[in-house]
PDB file of C-alpha atoms in Angstrom:
ATOM      1  CA  UNK A   1      12.382 -15.883  -7.103  1.00 41.00           C
ATOM      2  CA  UNK A   2      15.560 -13.917  -6.450  1.00 46.00           C
ATOM      3  CA  UNK A   3      17.021 -17.181  -5.200  1.00 53.00           C
ATOM      4  CA  UNK A   4      16.945 -18.632  -8.713  1.00 59.00           C
ATOM      5  CA  UNK A   5      18.721 -16.371 -11.261  1.00 60.00           C
ATOM      6  CA  UNK A   6      18.009 -18.872 -14.042  1.00 56.00           C
ATOM      7  CA  UNK A   7      14.273 -18.649 -13.400  1.00 64.00           C
ATOM      8  CA  UNK A   8      14.550 -14.861 -13.119  1.00 83.00           C
ATOM      9  CA  UNK A   9      16.200 -14.686 -16.550  1.00 81.00           C
ATOM     10  CA  UNK A  10      13.438 -16.801 -18.094  1.00 82.00           C
ATOM     11  CA  UNK A  11      10.887 -14.407 -16.598  1.00 85.00           C
ATOM     12  CA  UNK A  12      12.883 -11.407 -17.809  1.00 85.00           C
ATOM     13  CA  UNK A  13      12.694 -12.732 -21.355  1.00 85.00           C
ATOM     14  CA  UNK A  14       8.881 -13.003 -21.097  1.00 86.00           C
ATOM     15  CA  UNK A  15       8.313  -9.528 -19.622  1.00 87.00           C
ATOM     16  CA  UNK A  16       8.712  -6.755 -22.250  1.00 88.00           C
ATOM     17  CA  UNK A  17       9.700  -4.087 -19.707  1.00 91.00           C
ATOM     18  CA  UNK A  18      12.229  -6.343 -17.964  1.00 91.00           C
ATOM     19  CA  UNK A  19      13.594  -7.498 -21.318  1.00 90.00           C
ATOM     20  CA  UNK A  20      14.102  -3.880 -22.398  1.00 92.00           C
ATOM     21  CA  UNK A  21      16.235  -3.273 -19.286  1.00 92.00           C
ATOM     22  CA  UNK A  22      18.214  -6.483 -19.993  1.00 92.00           C
ATOM     23  CA  UNK A  23      18.640  -5.490 -23.661  1.00 94.00           C
ATOM     24  CA  UNK A  24      19.825  -1.959 -22.841  1.00 94.00           C
ATOM     25  CA  UNK A  25      22.290  -3.335 -20.262  1.00 94.00           C
ATOM     26  CA  UNK A  26      23.938  -5.721 -22.745  1.00 95.00           C
ATOM     27  CA  UNK A  27      23.313  -4.455 -26.295  1.00 95.00           C
ATOM     28  CA  UNK A  28      26.382  -2.220 -26.627  1.00 94.00           C
ATOM     29  CA  UNK A  29      28.872  -4.954 -25.661  1.00 94.00           C
ATOM     30  CA  UNK A  30      27.144  -7.510 -27.885  1.00 96.00           C
ATOM     31  CA  UNK A  31      27.096  -5.046 -30.785  1.00 95.00           C
ATOM     32  CA  UNK A  32      30.814  -4.301 -30.294  1.00 94.00           C
ATOM     33  CA  UNK A  33      31.527  -8.057 -30.255  1.00 94.00           C
ATOM     34  CA  UNK A  34      29.739  -8.425 -33.600  1.00 95.00           C
ATOM     35  CA  UNK A  35      31.300  -5.247 -35.067  1.00 94.00           C
ATOM     36  CA  UNK A  36      34.780  -6.658 -34.443  1.00 92.00           C
ATOM     37  CA  UNK A  37      33.941  -9.620 -36.631  1.00 93.00           C
ATOM     38  CA  UNK A  38      31.731  -8.124 -39.348  1.00 92.00           C
ATOM     39  CA  UNK A  39      32.299  -5.163 -41.642  1.00 89.00           C
ATOM     40  CA  UNK A  40      28.776  -4.516 -42.933  1.00 92.00           C
ATOM     41  CA  UNK A  41      26.588  -2.276 -40.727  1.00 93.00           C
ATOM     42  CA  UNK A  42      23.421  -4.122 -41.761  1.00 94.00           C
ATOM     43  CA  UNK A  43      24.961  -7.444 -40.758  1.00 94.00           C
ATOM     44  CA  UNK A  44      26.143  -6.025 -37.428  1.00 95.00           C
ATOM     45  CA  UNK A  45      22.631  -4.774 -36.704  1.00 95.00           C
ATOM     46  CA  UNK A  46      20.958  -8.011 -37.838  1.00 95.00           C
ATOM     47  CA  UNK A  47      23.298 -10.288 -35.886  1.00 96.00           C
ATOM     48  CA  UNK A  48      23.005  -8.205 -32.726  1.00 96.00           C
ATOM     49  CA  UNK A  49      19.240  -8.598 -32.981  1.00 95.00           C
ATOM     50  CA  UNK A  50      19.633 -12.343 -33.626  1.00 96.00           C
ATOM     51  CA  UNK A  51      21.713 -12.722 -30.466  1.00 96.00           C
ATOM     52  CA  UNK A  52      18.904 -11.294 -28.365  1.00 96.00           C
ATOM     53  CA  UNK A  53      16.234 -13.321 -30.181  1.00 94.00           C
ATOM     54  CA  UNK A  54      18.298 -16.450 -29.513  1.00 95.00           C
ATOM     55  CA  UNK A  55      18.640 -15.384 -25.869  1.00 94.00           C
ATOM     56  CA  UNK A  56      14.849 -15.187 -25.590  1.00 92.00           C
ATOM     57  CA  UNK A  57      14.507 -18.635 -27.173  1.00 92.00           C
ATOM     58  CA  UNK A  58      17.199 -20.242 -25.020  1.00 91.00           C
ATOM     59  CA  UNK A  59      16.780 -18.464 -21.673  1.00 90.00           C
ATOM     60  CA  UNK A  60      16.120 -21.837 -20.044  1.00 87.00           C
ATOM     61  CA  UNK A  61      19.697 -22.875 -20.838  1.00 87.00           C
ATOM     62  CA  UNK A  62      21.240 -20.106 -18.740  1.00 88.00           C
ATOM     63  CA  UNK A  63      23.063 -21.532 -15.729  1.00 87.00           C
ATOM     64  CA  UNK A  64      24.348 -18.832 -13.350  1.00 86.00           C
ATOM     65  CA  UNK A  65      26.765 -21.308 -11.767  1.00 87.00           C
ATOM     66  CA  UNK A  66      28.569 -21.545 -15.130  1.00 87.00           C
ATOM     67  CA  UNK A  67      29.077 -17.804 -15.635  1.00 87.00           C
ATOM     68  CA  UNK A  68      27.521 -14.374 -15.858  1.00 89.00           C
ATOM     69  CA  UNK A  69      24.650 -13.350 -18.134  1.00 89.00           C
ATOM     70  CA  UNK A  70      27.234 -11.552 -20.253  1.00 91.00           C
ATOM     71  CA  UNK A  71      29.321 -14.697 -20.680  1.00 92.00           C
ATOM     72  CA  UNK A  72      26.168 -16.588 -21.654  1.00 93.00           C
ATOM     73  CA  UNK A  73      25.328 -13.880 -24.231  1.00 94.00           C
ATOM     74  CA  UNK A  74      28.884 -14.001 -25.629  1.00 95.00           C
ATOM     75  CA  UNK A  75      28.466 -17.738 -26.083  1.00 94.00           C
ATOM     76  CA  UNK A  76      25.267 -17.098 -28.020  1.00 96.00           C
ATOM     77  CA  UNK A  77      26.945 -14.300 -29.995  1.00 96.00           C
ATOM     78  CA  UNK A  78      29.838 -16.587 -30.971  1.00 95.00           C
ATOM     79  CA  UNK A  79      27.353 -19.128 -32.301  1.00 95.00           C
ATOM     80  CA  UNK A  80      25.343 -16.486 -34.165  1.00 96.00           C
ATOM     81  CA  UNK A  81      28.481 -14.986 -35.753  1.00 95.00           C
ATOM     82  CA  UNK A  82      29.861 -18.423 -36.677  1.00 94.00           C
ATOM     83  CA  UNK A  83      26.548 -19.351 -38.238  1.00 94.00           C
ATOM     84  CA  UNK A  84      26.559 -16.130 -40.247  1.00 93.00           C
ATOM     85  CA  UNK A  85      30.107 -16.721 -41.403  1.00 89.00           C
ATOM     86  CA  UNK A  86      29.166 -20.187 -42.623  1.00 88.00           C
ATOM     87  CA  UNK A  87      26.079 -18.817 -44.348  1.00 87.00           C
ATOM     88  CA  UNK A  88      28.035 -15.992 -46.001  1.00 82.00           C
ATOM     89  CA  UNK A  89      30.645 -18.421 -47.262  1.00 79.00           C
ATOM     90  CA  UNK A  90      27.900 -20.459 -48.948  1.00 81.00           C
ATOM     91  CA  UNK A  91      26.213 -17.360 -50.369  1.00 74.00           C
ATOM     92  CA  UNK A  92      29.350 -15.545 -51.467  1.00 65.00           C
ATOM     93  CA  UNK A  93      28.512 -15.708 -55.195  1.00 52.00           C
ATOM     94  CA  UNK A  94      24.803 -14.987 -54.937  1.00 59.00           C
ATOM     95  CA  UNK A  95      23.293 -11.551 -55.419  1.00 48.00           C
ATOM     96  CA  UNK A  96      20.283 -12.370 -53.291  1.00 51.00           C
ATOM     97  CA  UNK A  97      22.286 -11.867 -50.111  1.00 46.00           C
ATOM     98  CA  UNK A  98      20.979  -8.327 -49.571  1.00 55.00           C
ATOM     99  CA  UNK A  99      17.327  -9.287 -50.117  1.00 56.00           C
ATOM    100  CA  UNK A 100      15.086  -9.127 -47.094  1.00 57.00           C
ATOM    101  CA  UNK A 101      17.291  -6.878 -44.975  1.00 61.00           C
ATOM    102  CA  UNK A 102      15.400  -4.224 -43.113  1.00 64.00           C
ATOM    103  CA  UNK A 103      16.210  -0.702 -44.153  1.00 69.00           C
ATOM    104  CA  UNK A 104      18.494   1.226 -41.826  1.00 74.00           C
ATOM    105  CA  UNK A 105      18.237   4.973 -41.772  1.00 77.00           C
ATOM    106  CA  UNK A 106      21.293   7.160 -42.356  1.00 81.00           C
ATOM    107  CA  UNK A 107      21.879   7.657 -38.616  1.00 81.00           C
ATOM    108  CA  UNK A 108      21.857   3.886 -38.005  1.00 82.00           C
ATOM    109  CA  UNK A 109      24.358   3.314 -40.804  1.00 82.00           C
ATOM    110  CA  UNK A 110      26.594   6.141 -39.589  1.00 82.00           C
ATOM    111  CA  UNK A 111      26.508   4.806 -36.017  1.00 83.00           C
ATOM    112  CA  UNK A 112      27.345   1.267 -37.133  1.00 83.00           C
ATOM    113  CA  UNK A 113      30.108   2.465 -39.485  1.00 81.00           C
ATOM    114  CA  UNK A 114      31.608   4.419 -36.570  1.00 76.00           C
ATOM    115  CA  UNK A 115      31.420   1.305 -34.403  1.00 78.00           C
ATOM    116  CA  UNK A 116      33.092  -0.790 -37.120  1.00 80.00           C
ATOM    117  CA  UNK A 117      35.834   1.855 -37.451  1.00 74.00           C
ATOM    118  CA  UNK A 118      36.276   1.972 -33.661  1.00 67.00           C
ATOM    119  CA  UNK A 119      36.776  -1.790 -33.567  1.00 71.00           C
ATOM    120  CA  UNK A 120      39.328  -1.704 -36.424  1.00 74.00           C
ATOM    121  CA  UNK A 121      42.210  -1.743 -33.920  1.00 70.00           C
ATOM    122  CA  UNK A 122      41.215  -5.237 -32.799  1.00 72.00           C
ATOM    123  CA  UNK A 123      41.348  -6.693 -36.307  1.00 76.00           C
ATOM    124  CA  UNK A 124      45.145  -7.256 -36.442  1.00 78.00           C
ATOM    125  CA  UNK A 125      44.911  -9.329 -33.275  1.00 78.00           C
ATOM    126  CA  UNK A 126      41.915 -11.223 -34.682  1.00 78.00           C
ATOM    127  CA  UNK A 127      43.945 -11.884 -37.856  1.00 82.00           C
ATOM    128  CA  UNK A 128      46.896 -13.177 -35.834  1.00 84.00           C
ATOM    129  CA  UNK A 129      44.602 -15.289 -33.680  1.00 87.00           C
ATOM    130  CA  UNK A 130      42.904 -16.706 -36.789  1.00 85.00           C
ATOM    131  CA  UNK A 131      45.966 -18.873 -37.417  1.00 85.00           C
ATOM    132  CA  UNK A 132      45.575 -20.658 -34.099  1.00 90.00           C
ATOM    133  CA  UNK A 133      43.739 -23.956 -33.660  1.00 88.00           C
ATOM    134  CA  UNK A 134      40.038 -23.413 -32.915  1.00 87.00           C
ATOM    135  CA  UNK A 135      40.127 -24.232 -29.215  1.00 88.00           C
ATOM    136  CA  UNK A 136      43.022 -21.819 -28.586  1.00 93.00           C
ATOM    137  CA  UNK A 137      41.572 -19.167 -30.888  1.00 91.00           C
ATOM    138  CA  UNK A 138      38.204 -19.123 -29.112  1.00 92.00           C
ATOM    139  CA  UNK A 139      39.668 -18.421 -25.666  1.00 95.00           C
ATOM    140  CA  UNK A 140      42.150 -15.847 -26.982  1.00 92.00           C
ATOM    141  CA  UNK A 141      39.400 -13.964 -28.822  1.00 89.00           C
ATOM    142  CA  UNK A 142      37.113 -13.787 -25.829  1.00 92.00           C
ATOM    143  CA  UNK A 143      39.827 -12.757 -23.355  1.00 92.00           C
ATOM    144  CA  UNK A 144      42.305 -10.689 -25.378  1.00 87.00           C
ATOM    145  CA  UNK A 145      39.968  -9.111 -27.921  1.00 85.00           C
ATOM    146  CA  UNK A 146      36.582  -8.982 -26.195  1.00 87.00           C
ATOM    147  CA  UNK A 147      37.852  -8.350 -22.678  1.00 88.00           C
ATOM    148  CA  UNK A 148      36.071 -11.172 -20.879  1.00 93.00           C
ATOM    149  CA  UNK A 149      37.625 -12.669 -17.786  1.00 95.00           C
ATOM    150  CA  UNK A 150      39.044 -16.152 -18.169  1.00 95.00           C
ATOM    151  CA  UNK A 151      36.158 -17.466 -16.038  1.00 95.00           C
ATOM    152  CA  UNK A 152      33.543 -15.808 -18.247  1.00 95.00           C
ATOM    153  CA  UNK A 153      35.303 -16.994 -21.407  1.00 95.00           C
ATOM    154  CA  UNK A 154      35.266 -20.521 -19.992  1.00 95.00           C
ATOM    155  CA  UNK A 155      31.555 -20.180 -19.285  1.00 94.00           C
ATOM    156  CA  UNK A 156      30.857 -18.870 -22.791  1.00 94.00           C
ATOM    157  CA  UNK A 157      32.768 -21.812 -24.275  1.00 94.00           C
ATOM    158  CA  UNK A 158      31.337 -24.313 -21.783  1.00 93.00           C
ATOM    159  CA  UNK A 159      34.736 -25.475 -20.622  1.00 95.00           C
ATOM    160  CA  UNK A 160      36.456 -25.564 -17.230  1.00 96.00           C
ATOM    161  CA  UNK A 161      38.268 -22.415 -16.090  1.00 96.00           C
ATOM    162  CA  UNK A 162      41.530 -24.355 -15.765  1.00 96.00           C
ATOM    163  CA  UNK A 163      41.157 -25.561 -19.351  1.00 96.00           C
ATOM    164  CA  UNK A 164      40.563 -21.984 -20.501  1.00 96.00           C
ATOM    165  CA  UNK A 165      43.678 -20.772 -18.668  1.00 96.00           C
ATOM    166  CA  UNK A 166      45.836 -23.459 -20.280  1.00 96.00           C
ATOM    167  CA  UNK A 167      44.445 -22.707 -23.744  1.00 95.00           C
ATOM    168  CA  UNK A 168      44.950 -18.961 -23.288  1.00 95.00           C
ATOM    169  CA  UNK A 169      48.539 -19.508 -22.174  1.00 95.00           C
ATOM    170  CA  UNK A 170      49.211 -21.729 -25.196  1.00 94.00           C
ATOM    171  CA  UNK A 171      47.576 -19.246 -27.563  1.00 93.00           C
ATOM    172  CA  UNK A 172      49.615 -16.331 -26.236  1.00 92.00           C
ATOM    173  CA  UNK A 173      52.818 -18.379 -26.336  1.00 93.00           C
ATOM    174  CA  UNK A 174      52.203 -19.266 -29.995  1.00 90.00           C
ATOM    175  CA  UNK A 175      51.403 -15.661 -30.892  1.00 88.00           C
ATOM    176  CA  UNK A 176      54.530 -14.375 -29.169  1.00 87.00           C
ATOM    177  CA  UNK A 177      56.670 -17.034 -30.898  1.00 83.00           C
ATOM    178  CA  UNK A 178      55.584 -15.822 -34.345  1.00 72.00           C
ATOM    179  CA  UNK A 179      57.051 -12.316 -34.792  1.00 62.00           C
ATOM    180  CA  UNK A 180      55.663 -12.033 -38.329  1.00 58.00           C
ATOM    181  CA  UNK A 181      52.072 -12.458 -37.206  1.00 54.00           C
ATOM    182  CA  UNK A 182      52.364 -10.779 -33.808  1.00 54.00           C
ATOM    183  CA  UNK A 183      50.376  -7.565 -33.420  1.00 52.00           C
ATOM    184  CA  UNK A 184      52.689  -5.994 -30.799  1.00 51.00           C
ATOM    185  CA  UNK A 185      50.599  -3.026 -29.748  1.00 39.00           C
ATOM    186  CA  UNK A 186      47.500  -5.068 -28.962  1.00 40.00           C
ATOM    187  CA  UNK A 187      49.105  -8.200 -27.545  1.00 47.00           C
ATOM    188  CA  UNK A 188      51.320  -6.301 -25.107  1.00 48.00           C
ATOM    189  CA  UNK A 189      48.274  -4.934 -23.310  1.00 46.00           C
ATOM    190  CA  UNK A 190      46.718  -8.360 -22.856  1.00 46.00           C
ATOM    191  CA  UNK A 191      49.561 -10.135 -21.086  1.00 41.00           C
TER     192      UNK A 191
END
């Protein structure tokens, strides 16, 4: 079974003890990914949970030849966050948005608020990147903000590594050409 990582991952998702190890190995990075994009601690907690529920449901889609487990999870996380952003845009004027959320205790809220504050430094870069076309923005976010390798970003986006490199180069060139929107302190470290 060790010869087939895809099969191993499917089995991991079915075995509660193995899943707990998988969850503990990846939950902090996934939660940080979500915290960079969301400002509500409840939403960060809910979306992090949704990423892992989606991973359980879609474990059969994992292809180790296309990237690491982490890259696969980032791909799922991007979809979960995008889905939430679309949902929130539709629900913006409705008060029922908070209904049905599980109650977080004070420690959970404090921890998530600290995580959101810790990820605040990445927001200027995310704002600058937001002006890029979607295909360039996606690669730049995963590499320059989330710290994935170009190969893992390509895997998360389901594109070729060479395509990801070209898109990242174009994204960085556009960001550097726009001094008004360029977050110097963050972008310098990503070159």
